Coordinates of C-alpha atoms in Angstrom, one line a residue:
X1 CA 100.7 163.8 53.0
X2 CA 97.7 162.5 54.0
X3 CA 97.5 161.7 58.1
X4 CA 94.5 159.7 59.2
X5 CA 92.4 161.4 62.0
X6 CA 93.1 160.0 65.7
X7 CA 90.4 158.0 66.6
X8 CA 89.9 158.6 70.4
X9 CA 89.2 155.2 72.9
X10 CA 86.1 156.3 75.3
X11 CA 86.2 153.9 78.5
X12 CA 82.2 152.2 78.5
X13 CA 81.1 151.4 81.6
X14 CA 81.1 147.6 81.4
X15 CA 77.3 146.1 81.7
X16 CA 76.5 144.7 85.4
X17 CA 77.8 141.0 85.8
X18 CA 81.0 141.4 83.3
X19 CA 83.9 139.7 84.4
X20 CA 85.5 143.2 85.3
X21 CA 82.2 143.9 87.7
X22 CA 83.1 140.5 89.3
X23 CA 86.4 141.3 89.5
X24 CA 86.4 144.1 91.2
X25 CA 83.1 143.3 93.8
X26 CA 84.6 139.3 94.5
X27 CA 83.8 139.5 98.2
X28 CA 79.7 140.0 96.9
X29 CA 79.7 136.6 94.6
X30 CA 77.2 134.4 95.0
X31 CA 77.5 131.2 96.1
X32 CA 76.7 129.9 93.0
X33 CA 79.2 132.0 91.3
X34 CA 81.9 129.4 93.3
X35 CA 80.8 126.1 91.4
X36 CA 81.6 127.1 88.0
X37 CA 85.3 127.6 89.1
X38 CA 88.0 125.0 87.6
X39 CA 88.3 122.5 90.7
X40 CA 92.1 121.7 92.0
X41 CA 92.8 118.2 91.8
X42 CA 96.1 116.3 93.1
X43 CA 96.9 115.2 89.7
X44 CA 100.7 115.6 88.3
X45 CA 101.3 118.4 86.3
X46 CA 104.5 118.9 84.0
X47 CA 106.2 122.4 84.2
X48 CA 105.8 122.7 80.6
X49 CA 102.2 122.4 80.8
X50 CA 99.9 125.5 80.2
X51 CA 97.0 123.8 82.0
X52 CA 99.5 123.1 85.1
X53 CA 99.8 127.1 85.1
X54 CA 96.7 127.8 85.0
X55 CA 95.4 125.8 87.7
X56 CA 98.3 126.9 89.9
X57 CA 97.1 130.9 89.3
X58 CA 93.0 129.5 90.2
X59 CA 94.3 128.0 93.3
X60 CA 96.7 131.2 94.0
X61 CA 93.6 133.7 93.3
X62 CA 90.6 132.0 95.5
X63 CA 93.3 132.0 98.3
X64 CA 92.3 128.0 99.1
X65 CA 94.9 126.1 100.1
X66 CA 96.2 123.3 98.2
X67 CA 94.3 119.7 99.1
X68 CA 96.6 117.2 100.8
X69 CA 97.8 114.6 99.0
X70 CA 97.7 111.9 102.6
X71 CA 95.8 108.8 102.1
X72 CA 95.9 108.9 97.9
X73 CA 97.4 105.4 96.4
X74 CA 100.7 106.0 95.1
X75 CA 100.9 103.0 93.2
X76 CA 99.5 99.4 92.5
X77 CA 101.6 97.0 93.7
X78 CA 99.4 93.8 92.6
X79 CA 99.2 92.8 88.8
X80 CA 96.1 91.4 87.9
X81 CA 97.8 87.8 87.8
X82 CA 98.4 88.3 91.3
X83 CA 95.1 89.5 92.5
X84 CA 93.6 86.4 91.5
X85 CA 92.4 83.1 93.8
X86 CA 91.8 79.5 93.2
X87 CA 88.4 79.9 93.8
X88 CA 86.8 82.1 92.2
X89 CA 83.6 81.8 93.8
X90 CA 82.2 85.1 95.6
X91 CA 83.6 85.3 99.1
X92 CA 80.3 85.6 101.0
X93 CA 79.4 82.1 99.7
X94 CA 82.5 80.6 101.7
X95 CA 81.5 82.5 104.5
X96 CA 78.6 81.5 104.5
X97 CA 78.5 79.1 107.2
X98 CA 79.9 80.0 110.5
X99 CA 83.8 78.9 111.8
X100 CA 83.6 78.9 115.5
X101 CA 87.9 78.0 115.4
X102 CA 90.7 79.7 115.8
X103 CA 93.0 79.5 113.1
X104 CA 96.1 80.2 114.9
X105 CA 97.5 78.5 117.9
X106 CA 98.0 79.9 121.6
X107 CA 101.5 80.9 121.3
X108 CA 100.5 83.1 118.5
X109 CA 97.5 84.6 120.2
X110 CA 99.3 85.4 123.5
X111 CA 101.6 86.9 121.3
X112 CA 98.7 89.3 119.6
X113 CA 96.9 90.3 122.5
X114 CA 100.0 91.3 124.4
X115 CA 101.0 93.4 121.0
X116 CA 97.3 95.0 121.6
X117 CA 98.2 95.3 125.2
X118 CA 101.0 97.6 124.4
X119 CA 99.7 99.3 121.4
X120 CA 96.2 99.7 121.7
X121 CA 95.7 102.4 124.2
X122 CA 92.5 102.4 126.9
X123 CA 89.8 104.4 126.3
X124 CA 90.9 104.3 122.7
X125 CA 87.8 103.5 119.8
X126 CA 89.0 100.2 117.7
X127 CA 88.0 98.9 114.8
X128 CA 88.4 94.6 114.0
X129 CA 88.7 94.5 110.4
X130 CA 88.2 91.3 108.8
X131 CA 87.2 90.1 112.3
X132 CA 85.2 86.6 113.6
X133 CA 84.1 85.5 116.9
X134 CA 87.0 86.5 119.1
X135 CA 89.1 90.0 118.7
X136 CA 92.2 88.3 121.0
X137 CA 92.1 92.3 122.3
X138 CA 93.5 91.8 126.0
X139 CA 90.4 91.2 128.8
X140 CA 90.9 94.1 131.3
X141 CA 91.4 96.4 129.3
X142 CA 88.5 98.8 128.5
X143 CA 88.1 100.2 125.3
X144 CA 85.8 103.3 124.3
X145 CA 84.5 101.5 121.3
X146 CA 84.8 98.7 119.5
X147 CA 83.8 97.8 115.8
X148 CA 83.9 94.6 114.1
X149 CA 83.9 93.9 110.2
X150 CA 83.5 90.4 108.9
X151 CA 82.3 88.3 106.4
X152 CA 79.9 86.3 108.4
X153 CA 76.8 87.8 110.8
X154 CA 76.9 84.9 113.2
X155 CA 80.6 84.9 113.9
X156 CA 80.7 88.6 114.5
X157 CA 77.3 88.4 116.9
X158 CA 79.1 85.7 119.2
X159 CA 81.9 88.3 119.6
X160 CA 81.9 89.6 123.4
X161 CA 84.1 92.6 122.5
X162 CA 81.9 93.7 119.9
X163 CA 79.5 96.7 120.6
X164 CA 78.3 96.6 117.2
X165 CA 79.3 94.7 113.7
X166 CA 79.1 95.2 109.9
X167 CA 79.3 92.5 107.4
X168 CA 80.7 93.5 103.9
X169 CA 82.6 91.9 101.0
X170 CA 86.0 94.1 100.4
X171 CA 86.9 92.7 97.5
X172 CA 83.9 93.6 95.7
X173 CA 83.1 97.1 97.5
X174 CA 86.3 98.2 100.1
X175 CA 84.9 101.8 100.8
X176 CA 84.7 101.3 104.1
X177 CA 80.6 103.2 105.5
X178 CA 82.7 104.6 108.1
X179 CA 83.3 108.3 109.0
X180 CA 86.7 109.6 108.3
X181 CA 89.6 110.0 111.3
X182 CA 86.8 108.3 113.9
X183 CA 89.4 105.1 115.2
X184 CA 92.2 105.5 116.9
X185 CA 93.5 101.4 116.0
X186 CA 92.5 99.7 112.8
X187 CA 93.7 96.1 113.6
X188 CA 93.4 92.8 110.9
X189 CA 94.0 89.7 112.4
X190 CA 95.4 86.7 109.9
X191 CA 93.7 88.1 106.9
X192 CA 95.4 90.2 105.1
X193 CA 95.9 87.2 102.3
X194 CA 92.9 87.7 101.1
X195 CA 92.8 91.0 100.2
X196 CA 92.1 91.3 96.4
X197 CA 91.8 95.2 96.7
X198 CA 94.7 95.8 99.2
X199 CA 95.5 99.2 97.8
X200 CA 92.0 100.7 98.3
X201 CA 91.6 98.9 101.3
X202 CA 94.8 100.3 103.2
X203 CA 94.0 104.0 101.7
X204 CA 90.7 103.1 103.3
X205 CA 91.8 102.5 106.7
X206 CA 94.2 105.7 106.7
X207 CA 91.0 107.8 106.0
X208 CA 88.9 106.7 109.0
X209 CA 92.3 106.6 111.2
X210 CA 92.6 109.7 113.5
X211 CA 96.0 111.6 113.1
X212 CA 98.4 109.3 115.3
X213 CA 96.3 106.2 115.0
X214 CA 97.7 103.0 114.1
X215 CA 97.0 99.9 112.2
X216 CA 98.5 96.6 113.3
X217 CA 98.2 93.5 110.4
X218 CA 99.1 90.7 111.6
X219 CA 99.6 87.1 110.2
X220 CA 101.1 83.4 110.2
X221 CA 101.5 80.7 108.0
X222 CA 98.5 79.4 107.8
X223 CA 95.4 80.2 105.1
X224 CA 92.6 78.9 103.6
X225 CA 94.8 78.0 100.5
X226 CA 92.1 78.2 97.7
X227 CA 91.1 81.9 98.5
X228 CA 94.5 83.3 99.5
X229 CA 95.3 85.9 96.6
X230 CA 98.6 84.4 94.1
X231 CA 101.0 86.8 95.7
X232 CA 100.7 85.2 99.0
X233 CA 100.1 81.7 97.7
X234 CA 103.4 82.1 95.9
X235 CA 105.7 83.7 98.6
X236 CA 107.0 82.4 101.5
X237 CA 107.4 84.5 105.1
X238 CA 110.1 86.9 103.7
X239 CA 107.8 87.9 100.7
X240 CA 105.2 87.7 102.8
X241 CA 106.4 90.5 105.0
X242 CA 107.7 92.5 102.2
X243 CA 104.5 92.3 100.6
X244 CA 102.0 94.5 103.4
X245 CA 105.3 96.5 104.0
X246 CA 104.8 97.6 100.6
X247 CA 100.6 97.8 101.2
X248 CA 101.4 100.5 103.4
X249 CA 104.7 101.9 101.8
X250 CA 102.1 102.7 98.7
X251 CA 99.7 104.8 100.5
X252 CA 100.9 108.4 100.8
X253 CA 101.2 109.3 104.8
X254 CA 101.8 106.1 106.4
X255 CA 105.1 106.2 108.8
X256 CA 107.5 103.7 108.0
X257 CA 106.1 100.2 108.7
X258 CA 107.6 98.5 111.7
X259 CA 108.0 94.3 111.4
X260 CA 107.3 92.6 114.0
X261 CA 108.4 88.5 113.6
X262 CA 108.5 86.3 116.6
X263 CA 109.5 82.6 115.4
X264 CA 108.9 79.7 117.0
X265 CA 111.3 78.5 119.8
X266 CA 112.6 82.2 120.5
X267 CA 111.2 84.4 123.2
X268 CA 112.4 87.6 121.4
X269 CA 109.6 89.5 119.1
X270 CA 112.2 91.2 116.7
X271 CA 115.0 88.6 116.8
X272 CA 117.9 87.4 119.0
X273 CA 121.7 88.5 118.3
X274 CA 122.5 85.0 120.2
X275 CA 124.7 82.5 118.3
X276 CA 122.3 80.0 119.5
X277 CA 119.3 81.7 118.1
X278 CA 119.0 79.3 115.0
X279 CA 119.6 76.4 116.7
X280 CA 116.0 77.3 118.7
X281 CA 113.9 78.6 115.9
X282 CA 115.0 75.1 114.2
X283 CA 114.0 73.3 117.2
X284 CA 110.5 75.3 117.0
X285 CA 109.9 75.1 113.7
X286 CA 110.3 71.1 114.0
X287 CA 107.8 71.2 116.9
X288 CA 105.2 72.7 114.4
X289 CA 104.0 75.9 116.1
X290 CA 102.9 78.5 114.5
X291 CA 105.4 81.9 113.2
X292 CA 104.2 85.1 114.6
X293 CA 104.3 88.3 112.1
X294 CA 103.2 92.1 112.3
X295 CA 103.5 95.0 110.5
X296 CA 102.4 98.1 112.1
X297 CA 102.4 101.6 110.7
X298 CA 100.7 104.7 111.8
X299 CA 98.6 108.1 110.2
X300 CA 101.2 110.8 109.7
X301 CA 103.1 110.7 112.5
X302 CA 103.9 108.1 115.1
X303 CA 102.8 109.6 119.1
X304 CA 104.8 109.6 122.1
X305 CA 103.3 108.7 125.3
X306 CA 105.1 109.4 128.5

């Protein structure tokens, strides 16, 4: 019987640059070695996927940690339907012309500016978003820094709190030219209801938030009608409410939003237990002020101050 001759394996050194060279001498890879390496996304990966497993043993092997998922959009909670406004016309052409009003009346601003009293700490760098000619921040209190965003140059130059001002269109572009975690409040004063983008916008203001910050939205019943987005045009205070709970509820590392409602004809900012309680915010609603709402969440984790 006939046995064929055992063919003997000889190890070759492998040629410099072989994936076994770079193997082995890792730590002396060039820089430019580095961007030809799969990146590691935040995308969803099925167990049963082999590209999931792969990705997992890149991100194992180059020892980098995984990126953090804080700040992504979870999900859309607008339709397209519900994006849309009356009139369609671009934004900076309604704002065109200067408003030197306030929108809201003086119940509802005492009401704001004591909120900022309380959660808008001294020292502390602000930014107005969606801001005018008048912040409502309280008077003797001194702030590091504070930034307003609007839609109209002369409104924001007439604004005494103001050390400087930006004027951009958010529904068209809502990156936000800001550096990220530089504020330490975010606050957005009765305008919320416009928001076309509020998705991107909210992610927005959780990047440039410092861990701890906080963003307060506040709001009434009044809006210019015609460029208030459907959502808001077809809820009423309830769904109102619900509706920027859920803005921030769909960003990933928001703290649970806290509502803030004080109603006209009550003295209590989240509600009275009193039998009697109705009886006033009937009373108040007849005499036609205006309802106060906030919804206030913070960036990962809500601080403690002594």
């Amino acid at each position: 019987m006939l046995v064929a001759p055992r063919t003997r394996h000889r190890h070759r050194p492998c040629p410099p640059g072989s994936l076994t060279t770079a193997h082995r001498h890792s730590t002396s890879l060039s820089p430019a070695k580095f961007k030809s390496l799969p990146r590691i996304t935040n995308a969803i990966i099925s167990p049963d996927d082999d590209d999931g497993n792969t990705t997992a043993s890149a991100a194992a092997a180059s020892n980098q940690p995984t990126p953090s998922s804080a700040g992504r959009i979870k999900r859309l909670v607008l339709s397209p339907e519900s994006r849309a406004k009356l009139n369609a016309l671009p934004d900076r052409d309604f704002y065109s012309f200067p408003r030197f009003v306030k929108h809201v009346d003086e119940g509802f601003l005492a009401t704001l500016t004591d909120l900022y009293r309380d959660r808008a700490r001294p020292g502390s760098e602000v930014l107005d978003l969606m801001s005018s000619w008048v912040s409502h921040l309280p008077e003797e209190v001194a702030y590091k820094r504070v930034v307003g965003h609007g839609m109209n140059a002369q409104e924001l130059a007439r604004n005494p709190r103001l050390d400087y001002f930006f004027v951009k269109d958010l529904n068209r572009e809502p990156r936000l030219e800001l550096a990220s975690e530089s504020f330490d409040a975010v606050l957005c004063t009765v305008s919320v209801q416009y928001l076309q983008q509020p998705e991107e916008v909210f992610a927005e203001v959780f990047r440039v938030l410092r861990p701890g910050g906080v963003f307060i939205v506040s709001f009434s019943n009044r809006l210019f009608y015609e460029k208030a987005i459907g959502a808001w045009r077809d809820g009423a205070a309830y769904g109102r409410v619900q509706l920027v709970v859920q803005y921030f509820q769909c960003i990933e590392g928001f703290t649970e939003p806290e509502i803030i409602r004080k109603l006209p004809g009550s003295s209590v900012a989240r509600g009275s237990k009193s039998p009697f309680d109705w009886i006033f915010r009937l009373l108040g609603s007849l005499s036609g002020s205006d309802p106060f709402y906030a919804v206030i969440a913070h960036k990962n984790f809500k601080p403690v101050y002594e």
